[in-house]
Amino acid sequence: MSGARERDELVDGSGGPPDEAGGERGPQGRVRRRPMSQVVALAWPGVALVVLGVLGFVALLDAVRDRDDLWQLDEPLLEWLVAHRTPAATAVLTVVTDLFGPFVLPLLVAVGCVVWARRSGTWWEPGLLAGAMVLATLASTVLKALIARPRPSDESMVVAGVERSFSFPSGHTIGAATLVLVGGYLVWHRHHSGRLLAGWVLASVVVVGAVAGSRLYLGYHFLTDVLAGVSLAVAVLGVVVVVSRVHDASAARRAAPGKGSRER
């Protein structure tokens, strides 16, 4: 039980009995609030991811508005991909982009969350994943409307006119990236396996690369659009990390008195 006691002490600050508001009850029933250093220790990994994602998004938006930096690769890369299309690659990447589109992906996520919850016996992780997908979709939709960047020309698209929403950021990319980043994190967070971590990283690179590449290859987005989608997904992952760590700390506080009585 020493390992459990140490984890509880890290969360509560001392190992003393916590109150319902998250502090620790000291002598004479006074409630001592958790030190700021412990709050920072809980939240900093997620906050760092949020800051990283937001800064990446802002840098890309600045490049698009100022027409410099990575923006200068948008048109040349699109033109090169259009010039090198093949029927086989077009067919495969069309399937990829359809799977992660606004009609198929939500259905797949919903079914996957239900199966996950039934197999694991808890809705916490599946609910977090579903919430992250909703947050990513809302962020993408609002930002598209605010920024209002036009899509590439119809001549660049495999199917002209099929995409009529704005271009920045890529909704397909943020959806795919959020799914693999958040889903992989939640699985790894429960099991803490090195093999799972390696598989998560590999799956993230493959899936995000395939979906982002399909949007570029099919002519529906620019490079800066898909990179902005990835940046937002990293920020959403950061939110999930903060929520999951705070949830873990709350669960440990609630379990602490029972653990103490069993140890005595």
C-alpha atoms as an extended CHARMM CRD file, in Angstrom:
* protein
*
       264  EXT
         1         1  MET       CA              0.0000000000        0.0000000000        0.0000000000  PROA      1               0.0000000000
         2         2  SER       CA              3.0160000000        2.3500000000        0.2190000000  PROA      2               0.0000000000
         3         3  GLY       CA              2.8560000000        3.1690000000       -3.5010000000  PROA      3               0.0000000000
         4         4  ALA       CA             -0.8280000000        4.1020000000       -3.2440000000  PROA      4               0.0000000000
         5         5  ARG       CA             -0.1030000000        6.2210000000       -0.1500000000  PROA      5               0.0000000000
         6         6  GLU       CA              2.6750000000        8.0810000000       -1.9760000000  PROA      6               0.0000000000
         7         7  ARG       CA              0.4150000000        8.8420000000       -4.9280000000  PROA      7               0.0000000000
         8         8  ASP       CA             -2.2700000000       10.1650000000       -2.6130000000  PROA      8               0.0000000000
         9         9  GLU       CA              0.2480000000       12.3340000000       -0.7840000000  PROA      9               0.0000000000
        10        10  LEU       CA              1.3920000000       13.7900000000       -4.1000000000  PROA      10              0.0000000000
        11        11  VAL       CA             -2.1900000000       14.6950000000       -4.9020000000  PROA      11              0.0000000000
        12        12  ASP       CA             -3.2940000000       15.9650000000       -1.4940000000  PROA      12              0.0000000000
        13        13  GLY       CA             -0.0350000000       17.4960000000       -0.3460000000  PROA      13              0.0000000000
        14        14  SER       CA              0.3360000000       15.5560000000        2.8860000000  PROA      14              0.0000000000
        15        15  GLY       CA             -1.6950000000       12.3860000000        3.0260000000  PROA      15              0.0000000000
        16        16  GLY       CA             -4.1550000000       13.8940000000        5.5280000000  PROA      16              0.0000000000
        17        17  PRO       CA             -7.9050000000       13.4390000000        5.0400000000  PROA      17              0.0000000000
        18        18  PRO       CA             -9.2090000000       15.7350000000        2.2880000000  PROA      18              0.0000000000
        19        19  ASP       CA            -12.4640000000       17.6300000000        2.3230000000  PROA      19              0.0000000000
        20        20  GLU       CA            -15.0190000000       17.6100000000       -0.4720000000  PROA      20              0.0000000000
        21        21  ALA       CA            -13.7570000000       20.8760000000       -1.9560000000  PROA      21              0.0000000000
        22        22  GLY       CA            -10.3310000000       19.3890000000       -2.6090000000  PROA      22              0.0000000000
        23        23  GLY       CA             -8.4090000000       20.8170000000        0.3460000000  PROA      23              0.0000000000
        24        24  GLU       CA             -6.9690000000       18.9900000000        3.3060000000  PROA      24              0.0000000000
        25        25  ARG       CA             -8.4600000000       19.1270000000        6.7910000000  PROA      25              0.0000000000
        26        26  GLY       CA             -5.8930000000       20.1950000000        9.3180000000  PROA      26              0.0000000000
        27        27  PRO       CA             -6.1180000000       20.5370000000       13.0990000000  PROA      27              0.0000000000
        28        28  GLN       CA             -9.4030000000       21.8690000000       14.4800000000  PROA      28              0.0000000000
        29        29  GLY       CA            -11.1760000000       21.0450000000       11.2280000000  PROA      29              0.0000000000
        30        30  ARG       CA             -9.5980000000       23.8760000000        9.2270000000  PROA      30              0.0000000000
        31        31  VAL       CA             -9.3120000000       23.3160000000        5.4950000000  PROA      31              0.0000000000
        32        32  ARG       CA             -5.9080000000       23.8540000000        3.9300000000  PROA      32              0.0000000000
        33        33  ARG       CA             -6.0120000000       24.4180000000        0.1880000000  PROA      33              0.0000000000
        34        34  ARG       CA             -3.7030000000       22.5180000000       -2.1190000000  PROA      34              0.0000000000
        35        35  PRO       CA             -0.4540000000       24.4790000000       -2.7090000000  PROA      35              0.0000000000
        36        36  MET       CA             -0.1560000000       26.1960000000       -6.0650000000  PROA      36              0.0000000000
        37        37  SER       CA              2.9240000000       24.0890000000       -6.8610000000  PROA      37              0.0000000000
        38        38  GLN       CA              0.7900000000       20.9470000000       -6.7460000000  PROA      38              0.0000000000
        39        39  VAL       CA             -1.8720000000       22.5060000000       -8.9770000000  PROA      39              0.0000000000
        40        40  VAL       CA              0.8660000000       23.3750000000      -11.4690000000  PROA      40              0.0000000000
        41        41  ALA       CA              2.2860000000       19.8490000000      -11.2300000000  PROA      41              0.0000000000
        42        42  LEU       CA             -1.1220000000       18.4460000000      -12.1280000000  PROA      42              0.0000000000
        43        43  ALA       CA             -1.9070000000       20.7870000000      -14.9960000000  PROA      43              0.0000000000
        44        44  TRP       CA              1.3960000000       21.7150000000      -16.6270000000  PROA      44              0.0000000000
        45        45  PRO       CA              1.6920000000       18.8640000000      -19.1840000000  PROA      45              0.0000000000
        46        46  GLY       CA             -1.7460000000       19.6310000000      -20.5930000000  PROA      46              0.0000000000
        47        47  VAL       CA             -1.2610000000       23.3850000000      -20.4160000000  PROA      47              0.0000000000
        48        48  ALA       CA              2.0470000000       23.0260000000      -22.2840000000  PROA      48              0.0000000000
        49        49  LEU       CA              0.2810000000       21.1310000000      -25.0620000000  PROA      49              0.0000000000
        50        50  VAL       CA             -2.4660000000       23.7540000000      -25.2690000000  PROA      50              0.0000000000
        51        51  VAL       CA              0.1090000000       26.5490000000      -25.4990000000  PROA      51              0.0000000000
        52        52  LEU       CA              2.1270000000       24.6240000000      -28.1090000000  PROA      52              0.0000000000
        53        53  GLY       CA             -0.9530000000       23.9780000000      -30.2380000000  PROA      53              0.0000000000
        54        54  VAL       CA             -2.2470000000       27.5390000000      -30.0020000000  PROA      54              0.0000000000
        55        55  LEU       CA              1.1470000000       29.0420000000      -30.8060000000  PROA      55              0.0000000000
        56        56  GLY       CA              1.4820000000       26.7620000000      -33.8290000000  PROA      56              0.0000000000
        57        57  PHE       CA             -1.9740000000       27.7420000000      -35.0440000000  PROA      57              0.0000000000
        58        58  VAL       CA             -1.3150000000       31.4620000000      -34.5540000000  PROA      58              0.0000000000
        59        59  ALA       CA              2.0190000000       31.2260000000      -36.3980000000  PROA      59              0.0000000000
        60        60  LEU       CA              0.3470000000       29.5090000000      -39.3460000000  PROA      60              0.0000000000
        61        61  LEU       CA             -2.4970000000       32.0300000000      -39.4030000000  PROA      61              0.0000000000
        62        62  ASP       CA              0.0350000000       34.8540000000      -39.3470000000  PROA      62              0.0000000000
        63        63  ALA       CA              1.8700000000       33.2730000000      -42.2880000000  PROA      63              0.0000000000
        64        64  VAL       CA             -1.3720000000       33.0340000000      -44.2710000000  PROA      64              0.0000000000
        65        65  ARG       CA             -2.3740000000       36.6110000000      -43.5640000000  PROA      65              0.0000000000
        66        66  ASP       CA              1.0910000000       38.0410000000      -44.2410000000  PROA      66              0.0000000000
        67        67  ARG       CA              1.6860000000       35.7090000000      -47.2080000000  PROA      67              0.0000000000
        68        68  ASP       CA              5.1160000000       34.6280000000      -46.0590000000  PROA      68              0.0000000000
        69        69  ASP       CA              6.9080000000       31.7130000000      -44.3650000000  PROA      69              0.0000000000
        70        70  LEU       CA              5.0590000000       28.4110000000      -44.9310000000  PROA      70              0.0000000000
        71        71  TRP       CA              2.3610000000       30.1300000000      -46.9830000000  PROA      71              0.0000000000
        72        72  GLN       CA              4.8960000000       30.3310000000      -49.8000000000  PROA      72              0.0000000000
        73        73  LEU       CA              4.7550000000       26.5300000000      -50.1270000000  PROA      73              0.0000000000
        74        74  ASP       CA              0.9650000000       26.3470000000      -50.4110000000  PROA      74              0.0000000000
        75        75  GLU       CA              0.5330000000       26.9080000000      -54.1350000000  PROA      75              0.0000000000
        76        76  PRO       CA              3.7450000000       25.1800000000      -55.3570000000  PROA      76              0.0000000000
        77        77  LEU       CA              2.9790000000       22.0290000000      -53.3590000000  PROA      77              0.0000000000
        78        78  LEU       CA             -0.6320000000       21.9540000000      -54.5410000000  PROA      78              0.0000000000
        79        79  GLU       CA              0.4160000000       22.4000000000      -58.1650000000  PROA      79              0.0000000000
        80        80  TRP       CA              3.0010000000       19.6300000000      -57.8790000000  PROA      80              0.0000000000
        81        81  LEU       CA              0.5000000000       17.1950000000      -56.4000000000  PROA      81              0.0000000000
        82        82  VAL       CA             -2.0940000000       17.9810000000      -59.0530000000  PROA      82              0.0000000000
        83        83  ALA       CA              0.4940000000       17.3980000000      -61.7830000000  PROA      83              0.0000000000
        84        84  HSD       CA              1.4790000000       13.9980000000      -60.3470000000  PROA      84              0.0000000000
        85        85  ARG       CA             -1.9070000000       12.4150000000      -59.6880000000  PROA      85              0.0000000000
        86        86  THR       CA             -2.5200000000        8.8150000000      -60.6970000000  PROA      86              0.0000000000
        87        87  PRO       CA             -5.8430000000        6.9450000000      -60.8660000000  PROA      87              0.0000000000
        88        88  ALA       CA             -4.7690000000        4.4130000000      -58.2220000000  PROA      88              0.0000000000
        89        89  ALA       CA             -3.5690000000        7.0070000000      -55.7160000000  PROA      89              0.0000000000
        90        90  THR       CA             -6.6560000000        9.1220000000      -56.3050000000  PROA      90              0.0000000000
        91        91  ALA       CA             -8.9460000000        6.1600000000      -55.5840000000  PROA      91              0.0000000000
        92        92  VAL       CA             -7.1230000000        5.1930000000      -52.3750000000  PROA      92              0.0000000000
        93        93  LEU       CA             -6.8990000000        8.7230000000      -50.9970000000  PROA      93              0.0000000000
        94        94  THR       CA            -10.5290000000        9.4000000000      -51.8200000000  PROA      94              0.0000000000
        95        95  VAL       CA            -11.4790000000        6.4780000000      -49.5710000000  PROA      95              0.0000000000
        96        96  VAL       CA             -9.2190000000        7.8400000000      -46.8290000000  PROA      96              0.0000000000
        97        97  THR       CA            -10.7250000000       11.3130000000      -47.0060000000  PROA      97              0.0000000000
        98        98  ASP       CA            -14.2680000000        9.9120000000      -47.0350000000  PROA      98              0.0000000000
        99        99  LEU       CA            -13.6280000000        7.7810000000      -43.9230000000  PROA      99              0.0000000000
       100       100  PHE       CA            -12.5440000000       10.8430000000      -41.9600000000  PROA      100             0.0000000000
       101       101  GLY       CA            -15.2080000000       13.1470000000      -43.3500000000  PROA      101             0.0000000000
       102       102  PRO       CA            -18.1080000000       14.8080000000      -41.4970000000  PROA      102             0.0000000000
       103       103  PHE       CA            -20.5340000000       11.9520000000      -42.2090000000  PROA      103             0.0000000000
       104       104  VAL       CA            -18.6000000000        8.7270000000      -41.6380000000  PROA      104             0.0000000000
       105       105  LEU       CA            -16.2050000000        9.7320000000      -38.8330000000  PROA      105             0.0000000000
       106       106  PRO       CA            -18.8540000000       10.8020000000      -36.2770000000  PROA      106             0.0000000000
       107       107  LEU       CA            -20.6520000000        7.4990000000      -36.7860000000  PROA      107             0.0000000000
       108       108  LEU       CA            -17.4380000000        5.5120000000      -36.3540000000  PROA      108             0.0000000000
       109       109  VAL       CA            -16.5420000000        7.4600000000      -33.2020000000  PROA      109             0.0000000000
       110       110  ALA       CA            -20.0110000000        6.9800000000      -31.7090000000  PROA      110             0.0000000000
       111       111  VAL       CA            -19.9870000000        3.2270000000      -32.3230000000  PROA      111             0.0000000000
       112       112  GLY       CA            -16.4150000000        2.9390000000      -31.0750000000  PROA      112             0.0000000000
       113       113  CYS       CA            -17.1980000000        4.8220000000      -27.8580000000  PROA      113             0.0000000000
       114       114  VAL       CA            -20.2000000000        2.6070000000      -27.1110000000  PROA      114             0.0000000000
       115       115  VAL       CA            -18.1690000000       -0.5790000000      -27.6830000000  PROA      115             0.0000000000
       116       116  TRP       CA            -15.2890000000        0.8070000000      -25.6090000000  PROA      116             0.0000000000
       117       117  ALA       CA            -17.5940000000        1.7090000000      -22.7180000000  PROA      117             0.0000000000
       118       118  ARG       CA            -19.2610000000       -1.7060000000      -22.6990000000  PROA      118             0.0000000000
       119       119  ARG       CA            -15.9470000000       -3.5560000000      -22.7640000000  PROA      119             0.0000000000
       120       120  SER       CA            -14.2320000000       -1.3790000000      -20.1460000000  PROA      120             0.0000000000
       121       121  GLY       CA            -17.2320000000       -0.9500000000      -17.8510000000  PROA      121             0.0000000000
       122       122  THR       CA            -16.8090000000        2.8380000000      -17.6610000000  PROA      122             0.0000000000
       123       123  TRP       CA            -17.9060000000        5.8140000000      -19.7350000000  PROA      123             0.0000000000
       124       124  TRP       CA            -15.1180000000        8.0940000000      -18.5110000000  PROA      124             0.0000000000
       125       125  GLU       CA            -12.5170000000        7.5440000000      -21.2510000000  PROA      125             0.0000000000
       126       126  PRO       CA            -15.0390000000        7.0880000000      -24.1130000000  PROA      126             0.0000000000
       127       127  GLY       CA            -16.8630000000       10.1950000000      -22.9000000000  PROA      127             0.0000000000
       128       128  LEU       CA            -13.6190000000       12.1820000000      -22.8870000000  PROA      128             0.0000000000
       129       129  LEU       CA            -12.8950000000       11.0710000000      -26.4470000000  PROA      129             0.0000000000
       130       130  ALA       CA            -16.3840000000       12.0140000000      -27.6060000000  PROA      130             0.0000000000
       131       131  GLY       CA            -16.1160000000       15.3790000000      -25.8700000000  PROA      131             0.0000000000
       132       132  ALA       CA            -12.7380000000       16.0180000000      -27.4770000000  PROA      132             0.0000000000
       133       133  MET       CA            -14.1740000000       15.2860000000      -30.9230000000  PROA      133             0.0000000000
       134       134  VAL       CA            -17.0420000000       17.7000000000      -30.3070000000  PROA      134             0.0000000000
       135       135  LEU       CA            -14.6270000000       20.3890000000      -29.0750000000  PROA      135             0.0000000000
       136       136  ALA       CA            -12.4000000000       19.9240000000      -32.1330000000  PROA      136             0.0000000000
       137       137  THR       CA            -15.3740000000       20.1550000000      -34.4980000000  PROA      137             0.0000000000
       138       138  LEU       CA            -16.7000000000       23.3080000000      -32.8350000000  PROA      138             0.0000000000
       139       139  ALA       CA            -13.2700000000       24.9490000000      -32.8650000000  PROA      139             0.0000000000
       140       140  SER       CA            -12.7640000000       24.1060000000      -36.5410000000  PROA      140             0.0000000000
       141       141  THR       CA            -16.2210000000       25.3470000000      -37.5410000000  PROA      141             0.0000000000
       142       142  VAL       CA            -15.9630000000       28.6410000000      -35.6690000000  PROA      142             0.0000000000
       143       143  LEU       CA            -12.4240000000       29.3770000000      -36.8300000000  PROA      143             0.0000000000
       144       144  LYS       CA            -13.2630000000       28.5960000000      -40.4580000000  PROA      144             0.0000000000
       145       145  ALA       CA            -16.0930000000       31.1430000000      -40.3310000000  PROA      145             0.0000000000
       146       146  LEU       CA            -13.9800000000       33.7890000000      -38.5870000000  PROA      146             0.0000000000
       147       147  ILE       CA            -10.9070000000       33.4530000000      -40.8110000000  PROA      147             0.0000000000
       148       148  ALA       CA            -12.8720000000       32.8290000000      -44.0370000000  PROA      148             0.0000000000
       149       149  ARG       CA             -9.9740000000       31.6530000000      -46.1850000000  PROA      149             0.0000000000
       150       150  PRO       CA            -11.1250000000       30.5130000000      -49.6430000000  PROA      150             0.0000000000
       151       151  ARG       CA            -10.4900000000       26.9540000000      -50.7890000000  PROA      151             0.0000000000
       152       152  PRO       CA             -8.0960000000       26.1550000000      -53.6150000000  PROA      152             0.0000000000
       153       153  SER       CA             -9.5750000000       26.7540000000      -57.0550000000  PROA      153             0.0000000000
       154       154  ASP       CA            -12.0770000000       24.2800000000      -58.5120000000  PROA      154             0.0000000000
       155       155  GLU       CA             -9.5030000000       23.3700000000      -61.1440000000  PROA      155             0.0000000000
       156       156  SER       CA             -7.2790000000       21.9250000000      -58.4280000000  PROA      156             0.0000000000
       157       157  MET       CA             -9.9910000000       19.7350000000      -56.9150000000  PROA      157             0.0000000000
       158       158  VAL       CA            -10.5220000000       16.1360000000      -57.9660000000  PROA      158             0.0000000000
       159       159  VAL       CA            -14.2590000000       16.7740000000      -57.7730000000  PROA      159             0.0000000000
       160       160  ALA       CA            -14.8300000000       20.4570000000      -58.5140000000  PROA      160             0.0000000000
       161       161  GLY       CA            -17.2090000000       22.2530000000      -56.1860000000  PROA      161             0.0000000000
       162       162  VAL       CA            -17.6300000000       19.3650000000      -53.7330000000  PROA      162             0.0000000000
       163       163  GLU       CA            -16.1370000000       21.4720000000      -50.9160000000  PROA      163             0.0000000000
       164       164  ARG       CA            -17.8640000000       24.8050000000      -50.3230000000  PROA      164             0.0000000000
       165       165  SER       CA            -16.8950000000       25.6500000000      -46.7440000000  PROA      165             0.0000000000
       166       166  PHE       CA            -13.8670000000       27.7670000000      -45.9130000000  PROA      166             0.0000000000
       167       167  SER       CA            -10.3940000000       26.2720000000      -45.9760000000  PROA      167             0.0000000000
       168       168  PHE       CA             -8.4610000000       27.2210000000      -42.8120000000  PROA      168             0.0000000000
       169       169  PRO       CA             -8.1170000000       25.0040000000      -40.7700000000  PROA      169             0.0000000000
       170       170  SER       CA             -8.7310000000       21.5740000000      -42.2960000000  PROA      170             0.0000000000
       171       171  GLY       CA            -11.6870000000       19.9190000000      -40.5640000000  PROA      171             0.0000000000
       172       172  HSD       CA            -10.7550000000       16.4440000000      -41.8010000000  PROA      172             0.0000000000
       173       173  THR       CA             -7.2530000000       16.8130000000      -40.3960000000  PROA      173             0.0000000000
       174       174  ILE       CA             -8.2780000000       18.1020000000      -36.9800000000  PROA      174             0.0000000000
       175       175  GLY       CA            -10.8280000000       15.2850000000      -36.7140000000  PROA      175             0.0000000000
       176       176  ALA       CA             -8.3250000000       12.5690000000      -37.5890000000  PROA      176             0.0000000000
       177       177  ALA       CA             -5.5800000000       14.0440000000      -35.4200000000  PROA      177             0.0000000000
       178       178  THR       CA             -7.8860000000       14.4830000000      -32.4250000000  PROA      178             0.0000000000
       179       179  LEU       CA             -9.1100000000       10.9010000000      -32.7480000000  PROA      179             0.0000000000
       180       180  VAL       CA             -5.6800000000        9.2820000000      -32.7650000000  PROA      180             0.0000000000
       181       181  LEU       CA             -3.9870000000       11.6790000000      -30.3340000000  PROA      181             0.0000000000
       182       182  VAL       CA             -6.7210000000       11.7060000000      -27.6980000000  PROA      182             0.0000000000
       183       183  GLY       CA             -7.7510000000        8.0740000000      -28.1750000000  PROA      183             0.0000000000
       184       184  GLY       CA             -4.1450000000        6.9010000000      -27.9930000000  PROA      184             0.0000000000
       185       185  TYR       CA             -3.4180000000        9.0320000000      -24.9440000000  PROA      185             0.0000000000
       186       186  LEU       CA             -6.4340000000        7.6900000000      -23.0470000000  PROA      186             0.0000000000
       187       187  VAL       CA             -5.4650000000        4.0800000000      -23.7440000000  PROA      187             0.0000000000
       188       188  TRP       CA             -1.8340000000        4.7040000000      -22.7970000000  PROA      188             0.0000000000
       189       189  HSD       CA             -2.8960000000        6.6600000000      -19.6960000000  PROA      189             0.0000000000
       190       190  ARG       CA             -4.7610000000        3.6160000000      -18.3910000000  PROA      190             0.0000000000
       191       191  HSD       CA             -2.0940000000        0.9920000000      -19.1470000000  PROA      191             0.0000000000
       192       192  HSD       CA              1.2260000000        2.9340000000      -19.2790000000  PROA      192             0.0000000000
       193       193  SER       CA              2.8240000000        0.4450000000      -21.6480000000  PROA      193             0.0000000000
       194       194  GLY       CA              5.9390000000        1.3260000000      -23.6140000000  PROA      194             0.0000000000
       195       195  ARG       CA              4.7220000000       -0.8150000000      -26.4810000000  PROA      195             0.0000000000
       196       196  LEU       CA              1.4020000000        1.0080000000      -26.4840000000  PROA      196             0.0000000000
       197       197  LEU       CA              3.2150000000        4.3460000000      -26.5070000000  PROA      197             0.0000000000
       198       198  ALA       CA              5.2730000000        3.3290000000      -29.5430000000  PROA      198             0.0000000000
       199       199  GLY       CA              2.1640000000        2.0690000000      -31.3210000000  PROA      199             0.0000000000
       200       200  TRP       CA              0.3180000000        5.2820000000      -30.4780000000  PROA      200             0.0000000000
       201       201  VAL       CA              3.0780000000        7.4410000000      -31.9700000000  PROA      201             0.0000000000
       202       202  LEU       CA              3.2910000000        5.3150000000      -35.1080000000  PROA      202             0.0000000000
       203       203  ALA       CA             -0.4890000000        5.2380000000      -35.5980000000  PROA      203             0.0000000000
       204       204  SER       CA             -0.7010000000        8.9960000000      -35.1000000000  PROA      204             0.0000000000
       205       205  VAL       CA              1.9550000000        9.6820000000      -37.7220000000  PROA      205             0.0000000000
       206       206  VAL       CA              0.4180000000        7.2630000000      -40.2420000000  PROA      206             0.0000000000
       207       207  VAL       CA             -3.2170000000        8.3120000000      -39.8000000000  PROA      207             0.0000000000
       208       208  VAL       CA             -2.6260000000       12.0510000000      -39.6070000000  PROA      208             0.0000000000
       209       209  GLY       CA             -0.1800000000       11.9070000000      -42.5070000000  PROA      209             0.0000000000
       210       210  ALA       CA             -2.6000000000        9.9080000000      -44.6500000000  PROA      210             0.0000000000
       211       211  VAL       CA             -5.5930000000       12.1520000000      -43.9740000000  PROA      211             0.0000000000
       212       212  ALA       CA             -3.6710000000       15.4160000000      -44.2980000000  PROA      212             0.0000000000
       213       213  GLY       CA             -1.9660000000       14.1160000000      -47.4310000000  PROA      213             0.0000000000
       214       214  SER       CA             -5.3060000000       13.1100000000      -48.9360000000  PROA      214             0.0000000000
       215       215  ARG       CA             -6.6730000000       16.6230000000      -48.4660000000  PROA      215             0.0000000000
       216       216  LEU       CA             -3.6510000000       18.1070000000      -50.1970000000  PROA      216             0.0000000000
       217       217  TYR       CA             -3.4850000000       15.5240000000      -52.9650000000  PROA      217             0.0000000000
       218       218  LEU       CA             -7.1900000000       15.8050000000      -53.8050000000  PROA      218             0.0000000000
       219       219  GLY       CA             -6.8890000000       19.5770000000      -54.0140000000  PROA      219             0.0000000000
       220       220  TYR       CA             -9.2510000000       20.5330000000      -51.1860000000  PROA      220             0.0000000000
       221       221  HSD       CA             -6.7280000000       22.2240000000      -48.8740000000  PROA      221             0.0000000000
       222       222  PHE       CA             -3.3780000000       23.9640000000      -48.6910000000  PROA      222             0.0000000000
       223       223  LEU       CA             -0.4120000000       22.8420000000      -46.5820000000  PROA      223             0.0000000000
       224       224  THR       CA             -1.0090000000       25.5580000000      -43.9750000000  PROA      224             0.0000000000
       225       225  ASP       CA             -4.6430000000       24.4020000000      -43.6160000000  PROA      225             0.0000000000
       226       226  VAL       CA             -3.7290000000       20.8610000000      -42.6160000000  PROA      226             0.0000000000
       227       227  LEU       CA             -0.8980000000       21.9630000000      -40.3280000000  PROA      227             0.0000000000
       228       228  ALA       CA             -3.3240000000       24.3000000000      -38.5850000000  PROA      228             0.0000000000
       229       229  GLY       CA             -5.6620000000       21.3420000000      -38.0860000000  PROA      229             0.0000000000
       230       230  VAL       CA             -2.8750000000       19.3440000000      -36.4410000000  PROA      230             0.0000000000
       231       231  SER       CA             -2.0150000000       22.3020000000      -34.1930000000  PROA      231             0.0000000000
       232       232  LEU       CA             -5.5890000000       22.5760000000      -32.9700000000  PROA      232             0.0000000000
       233       233  ALA       CA             -5.7040000000       18.8310000000      -32.3010000000  PROA      233             0.0000000000
       234       234  VAL       CA             -2.5940000000       19.1630000000      -30.1040000000  PROA      234             0.0000000000
       235       235  ALA       CA             -4.3700000000       21.9240000000      -28.1530000000  PROA      235             0.0000000000
       236       236  VAL       CA             -7.4530000000       19.7140000000      -27.7190000000  PROA      236             0.0000000000
       237       237  LEU       CA             -5.2080000000       16.8930000000      -26.4900000000  PROA      237             0.0000000000
       238       238  GLY       CA             -3.8200000000       19.3220000000      -23.9130000000  PROA      238             0.0000000000
       239       239  VAL       CA             -7.3200000000       20.0440000000      -22.6170000000  PROA      239             0.0000000000
       240       240  VAL       CA             -7.9750000000       16.3110000000      -22.2830000000  PROA      240             0.0000000000
       241       241  VAL       CA             -4.6840000000       15.7970000000      -20.4190000000  PROA      241             0.0000000000
       242       242  VAL       CA             -5.6100000000       18.4920000000      -17.8820000000  PROA      242             0.0000000000
       243       243  VAL       CA             -9.1170000000       17.0800000000      -17.3790000000  PROA      243             0.0000000000
       244       244  SER       CA             -7.8950000000       13.4940000000      -16.9890000000  PROA      244             0.0000000000
       245       245  ARG       CA             -5.1750000000       14.4300000000      -14.4920000000  PROA      245             0.0000000000
       246       246  VAL       CA             -7.5700000000       16.5080000000      -12.3940000000  PROA      246             0.0000000000
       247       247  HSD       CA            -10.0450000000       13.6140000000      -12.4900000000  PROA      247             0.0000000000
       248       248  ASP       CA             -7.3370000000       11.2020000000      -11.3120000000  PROA      248             0.0000000000
       249       249  ALA       CA             -6.4270000000       13.5200000000       -8.4490000000  PROA      249             0.0000000000
       250       250  SER       CA            -10.0630000000       13.8450000000       -7.3760000000  PROA      250             0.0000000000
       251       251  ALA       CA            -10.5090000000       10.0720000000       -7.4920000000  PROA      251             0.0000000000
       252       252  ALA       CA             -7.3880000000        9.5940000000       -5.3610000000  PROA      252             0.0000000000
       253       253  ARG       CA             -8.6620000000       12.0910000000       -2.7830000000  PROA      253             0.0000000000
       254       254  ARG       CA            -12.0190000000       10.3530000000       -2.5750000000  PROA      254             0.0000000000
       255       255  ALA       CA            -10.3320000000        6.9700000000       -2.1390000000  PROA      255             0.0000000000
       256       256  ALA       CA             -7.7850000000        8.1480000000        0.4340000000  PROA      256             0.0000000000
       257       257  PRO       CA             -9.8880000000        7.7680000000        3.6400000000  PROA      257             0.0000000000
       258       258  GLY       CA            -10.9500000000        4.2260000000        2.7080000000  PROA      258             0.0000000000
       259       259  LYS       CA             -7.3710000000        3.2790000000        1.9490000000  PROA      259             0.0000000000
       260       260  GLY       CA             -6.2290000000        4.6730000000        5.2600000000  PROA      260             0.0000000000
       261       261  SER       CA             -8.8080000000        2.7090000000        7.2400000000  PROA      261             0.0000000000
       262       262  ARG       CA             -7.9150000000       -0.5110000000        5.4620000000  PROA      262             0.0000000000
       263       263  GLU       CA             -4.2350000000        0.0120000000        6.1570000000  PROA      263             0.0000000000
       264       264  ARG       CA             -4.9370000000        0.5070000000        9.8910000000  PROA      264             0.0000000000
